[in-house]
PDB file of C-alpha atoms in Angstrom:
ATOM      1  CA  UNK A   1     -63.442  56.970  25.395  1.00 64.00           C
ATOM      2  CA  UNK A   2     -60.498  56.226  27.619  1.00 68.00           C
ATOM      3  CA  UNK A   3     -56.973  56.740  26.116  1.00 77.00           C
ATOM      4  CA  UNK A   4     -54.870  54.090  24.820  1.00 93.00           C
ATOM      5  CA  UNK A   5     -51.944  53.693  27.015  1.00 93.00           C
ATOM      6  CA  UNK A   6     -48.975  52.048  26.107  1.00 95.00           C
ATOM      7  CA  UNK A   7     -47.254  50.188  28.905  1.00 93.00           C
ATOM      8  CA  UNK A   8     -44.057  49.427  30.455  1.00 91.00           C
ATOM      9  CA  UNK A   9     -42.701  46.117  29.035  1.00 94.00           C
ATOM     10  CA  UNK A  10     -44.302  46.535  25.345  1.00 96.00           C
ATOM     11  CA  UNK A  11     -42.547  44.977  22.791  1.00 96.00           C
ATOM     12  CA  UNK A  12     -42.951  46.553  19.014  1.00 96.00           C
ATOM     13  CA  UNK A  13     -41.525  44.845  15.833  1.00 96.00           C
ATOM     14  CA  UNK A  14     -42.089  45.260  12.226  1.00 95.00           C
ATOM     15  CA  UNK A  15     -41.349  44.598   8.337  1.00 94.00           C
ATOM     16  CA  UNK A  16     -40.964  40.553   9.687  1.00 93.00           C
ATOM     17  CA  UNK A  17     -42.056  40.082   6.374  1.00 92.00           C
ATOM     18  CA  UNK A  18     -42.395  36.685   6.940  1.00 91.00           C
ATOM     19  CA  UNK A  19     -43.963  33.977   4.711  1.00 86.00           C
ATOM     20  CA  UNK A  20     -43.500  30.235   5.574  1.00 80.00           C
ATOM     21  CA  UNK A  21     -41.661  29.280   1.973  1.00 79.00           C
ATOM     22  CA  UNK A  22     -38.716  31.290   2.827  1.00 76.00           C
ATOM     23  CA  UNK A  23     -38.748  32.637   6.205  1.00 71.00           C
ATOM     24  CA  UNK A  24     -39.353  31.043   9.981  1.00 72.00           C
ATOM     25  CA  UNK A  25     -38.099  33.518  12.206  1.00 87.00           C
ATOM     26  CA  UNK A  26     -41.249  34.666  13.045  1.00 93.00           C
ATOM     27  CA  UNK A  27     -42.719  31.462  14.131  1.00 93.00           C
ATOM     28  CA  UNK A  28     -40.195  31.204  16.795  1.00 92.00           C
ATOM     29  CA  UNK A  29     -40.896  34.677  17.874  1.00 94.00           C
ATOM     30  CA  UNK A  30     -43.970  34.063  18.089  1.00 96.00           C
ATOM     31  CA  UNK A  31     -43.298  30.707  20.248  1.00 95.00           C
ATOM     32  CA  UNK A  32     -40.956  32.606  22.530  1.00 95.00           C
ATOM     33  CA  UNK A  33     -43.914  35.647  22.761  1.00 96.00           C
ATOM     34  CA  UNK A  34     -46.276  33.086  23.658  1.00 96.00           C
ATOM     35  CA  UNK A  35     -44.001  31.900  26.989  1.00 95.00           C
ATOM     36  CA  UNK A  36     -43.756  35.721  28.552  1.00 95.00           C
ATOM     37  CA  UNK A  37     -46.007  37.054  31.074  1.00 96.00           C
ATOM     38  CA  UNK A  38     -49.210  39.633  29.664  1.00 96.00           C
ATOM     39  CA  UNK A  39     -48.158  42.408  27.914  1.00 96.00           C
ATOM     40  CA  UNK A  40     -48.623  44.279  24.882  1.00 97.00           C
ATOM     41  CA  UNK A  41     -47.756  43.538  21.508  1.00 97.00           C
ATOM     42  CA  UNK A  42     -47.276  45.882  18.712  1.00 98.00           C
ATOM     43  CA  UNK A  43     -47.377  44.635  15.596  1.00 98.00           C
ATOM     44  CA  UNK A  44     -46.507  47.498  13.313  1.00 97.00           C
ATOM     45  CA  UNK A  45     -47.143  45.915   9.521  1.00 96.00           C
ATOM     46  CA  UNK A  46     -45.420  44.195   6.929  1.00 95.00           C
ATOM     47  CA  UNK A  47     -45.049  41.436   9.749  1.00 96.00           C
ATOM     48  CA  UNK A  48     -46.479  38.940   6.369  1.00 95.00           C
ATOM     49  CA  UNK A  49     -44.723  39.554   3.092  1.00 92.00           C
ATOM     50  CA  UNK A  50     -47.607  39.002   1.496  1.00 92.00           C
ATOM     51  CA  UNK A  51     -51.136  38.573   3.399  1.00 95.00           C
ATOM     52  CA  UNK A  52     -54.380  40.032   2.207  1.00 95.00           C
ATOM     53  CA  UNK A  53     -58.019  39.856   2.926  1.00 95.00           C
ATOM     54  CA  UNK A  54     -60.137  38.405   0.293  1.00 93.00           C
ATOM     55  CA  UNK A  55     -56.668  36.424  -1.541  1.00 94.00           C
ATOM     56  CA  UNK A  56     -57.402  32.936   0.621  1.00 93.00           C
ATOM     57  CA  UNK A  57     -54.107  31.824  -0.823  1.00 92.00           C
ATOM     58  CA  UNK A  58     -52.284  33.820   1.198  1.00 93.00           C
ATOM     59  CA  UNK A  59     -54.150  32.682   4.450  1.00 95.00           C
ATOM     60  CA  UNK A  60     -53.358  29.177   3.304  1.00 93.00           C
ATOM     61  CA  UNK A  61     -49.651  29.337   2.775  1.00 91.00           C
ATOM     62  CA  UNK A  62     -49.024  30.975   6.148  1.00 94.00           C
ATOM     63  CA  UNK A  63     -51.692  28.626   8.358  1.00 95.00           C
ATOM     64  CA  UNK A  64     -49.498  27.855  11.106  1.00 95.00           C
ATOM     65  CA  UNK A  65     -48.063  31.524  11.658  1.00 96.00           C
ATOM     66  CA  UNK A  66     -51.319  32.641  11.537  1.00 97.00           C
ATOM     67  CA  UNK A  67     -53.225  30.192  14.193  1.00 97.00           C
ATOM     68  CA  UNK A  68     -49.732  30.859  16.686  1.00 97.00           C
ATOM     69  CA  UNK A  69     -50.995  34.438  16.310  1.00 97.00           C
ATOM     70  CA  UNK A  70     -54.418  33.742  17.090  1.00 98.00           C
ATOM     71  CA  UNK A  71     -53.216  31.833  20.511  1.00 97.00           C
ATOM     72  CA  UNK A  72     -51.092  35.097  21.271  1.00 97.00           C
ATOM     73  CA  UNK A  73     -53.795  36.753  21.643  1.00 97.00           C
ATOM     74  CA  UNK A  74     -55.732  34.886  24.159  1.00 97.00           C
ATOM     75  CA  UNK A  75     -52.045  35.815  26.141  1.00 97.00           C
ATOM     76  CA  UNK A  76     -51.257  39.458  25.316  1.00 98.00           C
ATOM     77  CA  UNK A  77     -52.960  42.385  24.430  1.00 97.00           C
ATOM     78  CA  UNK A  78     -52.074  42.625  20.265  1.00 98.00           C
ATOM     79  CA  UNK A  79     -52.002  45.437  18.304  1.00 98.00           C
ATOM     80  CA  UNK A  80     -51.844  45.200  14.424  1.00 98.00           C
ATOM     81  CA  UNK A  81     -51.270  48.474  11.883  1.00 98.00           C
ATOM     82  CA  UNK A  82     -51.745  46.858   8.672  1.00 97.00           C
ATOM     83  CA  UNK A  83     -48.439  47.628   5.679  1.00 96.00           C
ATOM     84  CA  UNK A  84     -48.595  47.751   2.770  1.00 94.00           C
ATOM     85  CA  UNK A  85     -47.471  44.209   2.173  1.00 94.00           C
ATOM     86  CA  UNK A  86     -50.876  42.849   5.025  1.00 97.00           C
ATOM     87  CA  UNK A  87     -53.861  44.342   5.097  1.00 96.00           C
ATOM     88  CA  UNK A  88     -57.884  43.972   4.951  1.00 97.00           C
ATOM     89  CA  UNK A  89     -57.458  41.366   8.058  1.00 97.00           C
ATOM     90  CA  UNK A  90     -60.007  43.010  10.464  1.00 95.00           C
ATOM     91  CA  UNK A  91     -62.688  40.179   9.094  1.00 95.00           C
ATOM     92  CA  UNK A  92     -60.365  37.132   9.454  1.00 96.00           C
ATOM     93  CA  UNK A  93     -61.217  34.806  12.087  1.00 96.00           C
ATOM     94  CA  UNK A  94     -57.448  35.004  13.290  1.00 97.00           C
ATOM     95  CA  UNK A  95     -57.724  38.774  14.280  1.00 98.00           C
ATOM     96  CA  UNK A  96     -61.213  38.152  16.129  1.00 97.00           C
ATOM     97  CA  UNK A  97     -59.434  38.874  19.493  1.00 97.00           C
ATOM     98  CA  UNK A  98     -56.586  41.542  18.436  1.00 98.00           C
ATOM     99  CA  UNK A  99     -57.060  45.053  17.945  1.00 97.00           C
ATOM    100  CA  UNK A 100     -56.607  46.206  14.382  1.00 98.00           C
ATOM    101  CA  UNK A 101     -55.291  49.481  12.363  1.00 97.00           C
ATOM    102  CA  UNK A 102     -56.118  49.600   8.666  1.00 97.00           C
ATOM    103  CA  UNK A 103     -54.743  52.452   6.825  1.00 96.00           C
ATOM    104  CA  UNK A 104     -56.949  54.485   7.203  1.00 95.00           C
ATOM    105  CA  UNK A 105     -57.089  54.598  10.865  1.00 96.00           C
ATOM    106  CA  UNK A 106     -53.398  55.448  10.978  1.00 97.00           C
ATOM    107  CA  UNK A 107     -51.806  56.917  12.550  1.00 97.00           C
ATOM    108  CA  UNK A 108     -53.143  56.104  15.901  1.00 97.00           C
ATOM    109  CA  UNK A 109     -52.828  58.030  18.932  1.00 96.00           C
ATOM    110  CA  UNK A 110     -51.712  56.185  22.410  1.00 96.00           C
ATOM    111  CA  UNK A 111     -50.167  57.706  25.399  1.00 94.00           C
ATOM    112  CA  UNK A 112     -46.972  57.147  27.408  1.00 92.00           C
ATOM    113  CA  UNK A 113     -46.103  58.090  30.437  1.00 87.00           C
ATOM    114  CA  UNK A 114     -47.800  61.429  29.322  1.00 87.00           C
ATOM    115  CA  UNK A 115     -46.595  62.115  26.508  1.00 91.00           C
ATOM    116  CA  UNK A 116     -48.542  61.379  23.248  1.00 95.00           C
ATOM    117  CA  UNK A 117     -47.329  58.965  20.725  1.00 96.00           C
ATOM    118  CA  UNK A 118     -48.155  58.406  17.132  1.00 97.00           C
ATOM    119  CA  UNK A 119     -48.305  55.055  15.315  1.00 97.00           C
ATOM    120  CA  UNK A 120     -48.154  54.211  12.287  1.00 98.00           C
ATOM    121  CA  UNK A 121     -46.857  51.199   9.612  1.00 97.00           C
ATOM    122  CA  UNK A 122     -44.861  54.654   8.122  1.00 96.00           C
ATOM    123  CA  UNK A 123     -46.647  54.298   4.144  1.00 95.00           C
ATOM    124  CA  UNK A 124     -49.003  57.474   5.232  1.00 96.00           C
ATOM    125  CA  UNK A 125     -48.662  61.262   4.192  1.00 95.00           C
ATOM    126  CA  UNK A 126     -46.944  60.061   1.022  1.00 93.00           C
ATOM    127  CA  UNK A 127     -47.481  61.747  -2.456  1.00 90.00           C
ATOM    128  CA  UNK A 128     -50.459  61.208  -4.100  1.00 92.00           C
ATOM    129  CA  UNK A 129     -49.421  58.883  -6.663  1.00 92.00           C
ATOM    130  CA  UNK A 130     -49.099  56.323  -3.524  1.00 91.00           C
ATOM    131  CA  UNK A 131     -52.323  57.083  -2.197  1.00 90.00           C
ATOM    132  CA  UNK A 132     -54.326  56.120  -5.389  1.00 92.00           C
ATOM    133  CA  UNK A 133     -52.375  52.870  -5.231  1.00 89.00           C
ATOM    134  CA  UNK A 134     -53.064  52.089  -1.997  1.00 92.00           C
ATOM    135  CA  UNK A 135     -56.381  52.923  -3.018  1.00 92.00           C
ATOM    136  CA  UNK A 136     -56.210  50.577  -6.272  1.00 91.00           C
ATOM    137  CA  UNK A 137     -54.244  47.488  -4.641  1.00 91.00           C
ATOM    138  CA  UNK A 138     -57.162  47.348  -1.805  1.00 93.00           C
ATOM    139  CA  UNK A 139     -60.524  47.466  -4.185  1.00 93.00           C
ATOM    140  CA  UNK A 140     -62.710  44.970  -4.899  1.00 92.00           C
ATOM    141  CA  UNK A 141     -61.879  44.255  -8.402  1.00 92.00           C
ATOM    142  CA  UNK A 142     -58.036  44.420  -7.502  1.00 91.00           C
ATOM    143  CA  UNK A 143     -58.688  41.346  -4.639  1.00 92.00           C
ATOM    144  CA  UNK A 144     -61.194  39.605  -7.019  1.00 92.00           C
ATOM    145  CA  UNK A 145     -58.510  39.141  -9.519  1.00 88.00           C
ATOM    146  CA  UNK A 146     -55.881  38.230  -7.332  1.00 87.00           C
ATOM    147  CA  UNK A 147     -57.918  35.382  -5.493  1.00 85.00           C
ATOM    148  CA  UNK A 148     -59.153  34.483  -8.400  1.00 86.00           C
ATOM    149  CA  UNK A 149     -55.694  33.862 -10.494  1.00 80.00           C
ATOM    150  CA  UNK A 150     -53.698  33.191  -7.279  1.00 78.00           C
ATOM    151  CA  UNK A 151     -52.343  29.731  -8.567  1.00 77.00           C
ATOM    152  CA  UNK A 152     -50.646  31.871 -11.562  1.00 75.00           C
ATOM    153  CA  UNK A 153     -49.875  34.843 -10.098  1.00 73.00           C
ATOM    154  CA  UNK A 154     -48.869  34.334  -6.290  1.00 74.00           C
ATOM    155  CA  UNK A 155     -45.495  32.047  -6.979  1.00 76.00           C
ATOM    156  CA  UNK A 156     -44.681  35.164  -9.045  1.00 77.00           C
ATOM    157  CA  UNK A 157     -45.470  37.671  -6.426  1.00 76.00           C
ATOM    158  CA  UNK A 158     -43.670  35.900  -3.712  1.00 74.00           C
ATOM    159  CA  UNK A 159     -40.492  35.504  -5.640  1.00 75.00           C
ATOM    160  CA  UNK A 160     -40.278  39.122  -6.164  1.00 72.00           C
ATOM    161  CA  UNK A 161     -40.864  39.853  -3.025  1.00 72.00           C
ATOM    162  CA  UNK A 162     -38.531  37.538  -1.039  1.00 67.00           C
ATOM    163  CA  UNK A 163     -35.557  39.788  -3.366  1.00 64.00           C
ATOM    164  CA  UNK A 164     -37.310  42.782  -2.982  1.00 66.00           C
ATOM    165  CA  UNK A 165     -37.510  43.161   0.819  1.00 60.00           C
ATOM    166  CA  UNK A 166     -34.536  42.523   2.878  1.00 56.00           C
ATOM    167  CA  UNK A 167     -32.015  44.476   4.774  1.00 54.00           C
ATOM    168  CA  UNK A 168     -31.678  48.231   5.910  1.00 55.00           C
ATOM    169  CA  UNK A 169     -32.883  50.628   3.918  1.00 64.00           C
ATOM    170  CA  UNK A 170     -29.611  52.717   2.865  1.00 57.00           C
ATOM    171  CA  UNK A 171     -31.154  56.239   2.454  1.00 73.00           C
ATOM    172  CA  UNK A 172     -30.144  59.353   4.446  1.00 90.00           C
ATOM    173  CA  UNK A 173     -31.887  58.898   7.568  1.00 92.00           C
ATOM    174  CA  UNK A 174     -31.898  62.755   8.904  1.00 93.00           C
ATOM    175  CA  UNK A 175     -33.245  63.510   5.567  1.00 93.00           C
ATOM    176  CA  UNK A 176     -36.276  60.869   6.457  1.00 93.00           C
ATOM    177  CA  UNK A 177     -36.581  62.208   9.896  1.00 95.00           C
ATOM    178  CA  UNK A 178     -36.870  65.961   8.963  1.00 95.00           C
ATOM    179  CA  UNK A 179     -39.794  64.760   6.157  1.00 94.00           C
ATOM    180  CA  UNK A 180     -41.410  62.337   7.876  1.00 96.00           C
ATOM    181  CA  UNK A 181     -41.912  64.833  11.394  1.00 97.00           C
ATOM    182  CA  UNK A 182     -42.684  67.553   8.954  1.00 96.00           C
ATOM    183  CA  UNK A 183     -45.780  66.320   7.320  1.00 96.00           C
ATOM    184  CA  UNK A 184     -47.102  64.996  11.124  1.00 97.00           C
ATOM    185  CA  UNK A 185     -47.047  68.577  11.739  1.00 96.00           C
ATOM    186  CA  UNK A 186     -48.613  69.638   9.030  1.00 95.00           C
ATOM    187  CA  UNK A 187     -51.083  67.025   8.803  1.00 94.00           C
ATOM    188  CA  UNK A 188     -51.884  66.073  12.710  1.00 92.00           C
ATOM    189  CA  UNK A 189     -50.638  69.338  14.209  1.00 90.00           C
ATOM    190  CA  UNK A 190     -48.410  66.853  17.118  1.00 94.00           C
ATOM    191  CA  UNK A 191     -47.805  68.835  20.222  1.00 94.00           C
ATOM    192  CA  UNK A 192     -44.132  69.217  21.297  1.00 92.00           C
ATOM    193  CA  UNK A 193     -42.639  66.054  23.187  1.00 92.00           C
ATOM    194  CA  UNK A 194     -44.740  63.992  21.061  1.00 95.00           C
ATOM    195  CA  UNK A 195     -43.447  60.291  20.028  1.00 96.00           C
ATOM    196  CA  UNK A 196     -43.662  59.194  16.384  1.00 97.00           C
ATOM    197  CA  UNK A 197     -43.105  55.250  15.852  1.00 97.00           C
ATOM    198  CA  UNK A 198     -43.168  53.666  12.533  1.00 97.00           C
ATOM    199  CA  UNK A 199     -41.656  51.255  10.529  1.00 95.00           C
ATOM    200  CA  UNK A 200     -41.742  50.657   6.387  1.00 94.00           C
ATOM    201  CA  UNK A 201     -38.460  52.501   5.660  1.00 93.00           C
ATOM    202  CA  UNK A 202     -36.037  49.807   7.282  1.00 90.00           C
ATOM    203  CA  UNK A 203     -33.802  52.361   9.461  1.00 91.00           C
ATOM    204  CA  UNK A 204     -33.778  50.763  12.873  1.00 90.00           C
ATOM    205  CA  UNK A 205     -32.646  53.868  14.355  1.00 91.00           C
ATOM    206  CA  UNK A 206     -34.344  57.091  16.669  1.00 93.00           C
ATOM    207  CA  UNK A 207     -33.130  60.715  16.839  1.00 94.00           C
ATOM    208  CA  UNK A 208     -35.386  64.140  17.921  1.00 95.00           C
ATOM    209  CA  UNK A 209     -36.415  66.734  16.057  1.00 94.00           C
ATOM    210  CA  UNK A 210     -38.644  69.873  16.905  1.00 93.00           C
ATOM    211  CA  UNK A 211     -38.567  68.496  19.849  1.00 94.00           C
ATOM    212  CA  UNK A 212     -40.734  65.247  18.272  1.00 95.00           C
ATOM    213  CA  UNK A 213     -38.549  62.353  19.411  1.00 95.00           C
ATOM    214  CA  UNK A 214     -39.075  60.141  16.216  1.00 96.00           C
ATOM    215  CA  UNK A 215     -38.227  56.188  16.420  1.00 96.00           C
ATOM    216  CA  UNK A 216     -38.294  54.359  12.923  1.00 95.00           C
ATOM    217  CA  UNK A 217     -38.316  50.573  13.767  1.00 94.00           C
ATOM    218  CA  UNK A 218     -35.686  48.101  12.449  1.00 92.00           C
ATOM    219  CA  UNK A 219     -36.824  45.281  10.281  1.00 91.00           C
ATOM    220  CA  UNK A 220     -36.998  42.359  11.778  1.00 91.00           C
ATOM    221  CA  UNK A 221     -36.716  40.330   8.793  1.00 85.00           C
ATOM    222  CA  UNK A 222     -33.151  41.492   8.377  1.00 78.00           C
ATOM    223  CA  UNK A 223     -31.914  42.070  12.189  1.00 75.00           C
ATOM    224  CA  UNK A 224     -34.382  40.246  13.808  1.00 87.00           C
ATOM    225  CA  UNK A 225     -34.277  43.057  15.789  1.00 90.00           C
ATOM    226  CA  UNK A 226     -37.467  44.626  18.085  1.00 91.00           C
ATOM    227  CA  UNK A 227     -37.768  47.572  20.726  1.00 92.00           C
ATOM    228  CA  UNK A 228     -38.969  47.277  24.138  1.00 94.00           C
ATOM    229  CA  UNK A 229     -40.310  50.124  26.456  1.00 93.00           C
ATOM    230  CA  UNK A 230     -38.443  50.578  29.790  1.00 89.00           C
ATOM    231  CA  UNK A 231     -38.331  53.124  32.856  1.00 83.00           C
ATOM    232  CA  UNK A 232     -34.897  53.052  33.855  1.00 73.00           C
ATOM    233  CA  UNK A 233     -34.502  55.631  36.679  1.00 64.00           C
ATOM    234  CA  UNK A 234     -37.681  57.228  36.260  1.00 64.00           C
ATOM    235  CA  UNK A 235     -36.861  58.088  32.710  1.00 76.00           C
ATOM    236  CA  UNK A 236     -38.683  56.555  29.558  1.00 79.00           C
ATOM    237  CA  UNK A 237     -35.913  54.495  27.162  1.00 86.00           C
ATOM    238  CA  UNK A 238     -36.675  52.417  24.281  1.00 89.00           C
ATOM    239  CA  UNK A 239     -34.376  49.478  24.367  1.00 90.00           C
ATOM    240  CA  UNK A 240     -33.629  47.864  21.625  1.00 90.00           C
ATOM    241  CA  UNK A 241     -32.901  43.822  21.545  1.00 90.00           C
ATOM    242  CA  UNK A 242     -31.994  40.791  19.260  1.00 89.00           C
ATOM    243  CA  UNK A 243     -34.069  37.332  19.390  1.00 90.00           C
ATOM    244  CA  UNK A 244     -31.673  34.798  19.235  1.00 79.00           C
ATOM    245  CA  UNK A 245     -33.791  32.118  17.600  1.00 70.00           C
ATOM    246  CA  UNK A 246     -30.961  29.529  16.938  1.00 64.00           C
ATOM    247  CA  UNK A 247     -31.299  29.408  20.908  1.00 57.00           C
ATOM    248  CA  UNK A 248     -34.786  29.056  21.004  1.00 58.00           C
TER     249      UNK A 248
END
């Protein structure tokens, strides 16, 4: 199998958490995506606040961000790492054409301008308590029950999450850099000069470490903010830009 190579001119956003009630930035990103020449697209989870395979309310409420996602990917070359707020989507008819992460195929190894890079939403190598929830919020009986009381129990679930999930996360962000490049040593053994992109924790900001150059991705739902790979000079940058959607 050939090596996934991430190219000059990608664009990576996540934690959009968008959901049509309370939150159209991401259409218009979307609409201003669609106008750019080919390129790739990384969409690195939580882009929906609240999308799930199996829950067809959730498909239903977010329709027309979902179909302008389909067309993007008849354009560009998509990439989606399921969060914890979207996942089981590999089966929807939307993601027929885009190449998808679940969970458990994370974190996913690319290459760039050869160096390796590791992707990931950011919710993996987390205590165990996490892990058997992930476990327990993807099951069968879990998605049966949601679908199946949706009417009740979806306004309630979007209403906590529109409060929950918004701005920068305020934590010490050395301290998340020092764990975070810790356990993808111990867990994935990462060569030196390795790249480590996430999102999940809200940060928005890069620094190095053990010589692991570690870039945690801003939400876009706060800063509507996104990165963009460049060679500037011969050397690799990660730029990162605003969409100014009141001028779109």
């Amino acid at each position: 199998m050939l090596p996934k190579i991430i190219q000059e001119n990608a664009i990576f956003i996540a934690d959009s958490h968008h959901h049509s009630i309370y939150n159209n930035n991401l259409d218009n990103f979307f609409l201003y995506l669609s106008k750019l020449p080919k390129r790739q697209i990384f969409l690195m989870g939580d882009i929906f606040d609240f999308l799930v395979g199996g829950v067809s309310k959730s498909f239903d409420e977010n329709k027309t961000t979902l179909e302008l996602l389909e067309k993007l990917s008849y354009i560009h070359e998509i990439y989606y790492f399921e969060g914890n707020h979207d996942f089981l989507l590999k089966d929807s008819s939307y993601f027929k054409n885009i190449q998808y992460f679940s969970y458990s195929l994370q974190p996913a190894k690319f290459f760039l301008n050869n160096q390796a890079v590791f992707l990931s939403h950011g919710d993996i190598f987390l205590p165990l308590g996490y892990q058997i929830y992930t476990f327990f919020i993807r099951s069968f009986y879990t998605i049966s029950f949601l679908n199946l009381f949706s009417n009740i129990l979806y306004p309630k679930i979007i209403k906590h999450l529109k409060i929950k999930n918004n701005g920068y996360n305020s934590n010490n962000f050395t301290f998340l850099l020092e764990n975070r490049i810790k356990h993808y040593l111990d867990k994935c053994q990462i060569p030196p000069h390795s790249i480590v992109i996430e999102g999940h924790y809200h940060h928005g900001k890069m620094d190095k470490i053990h010589d692991i150059l570690y870039l945690n991705l801003p939400p876009f739902t706060c800063k509507k903010s996104y990165f963009v790979v460049e060679f500037q000079d011969s050397c690799l940058s990660f730029i990162q830009k605003e969409f100014k959607s009141d001028k779109y």
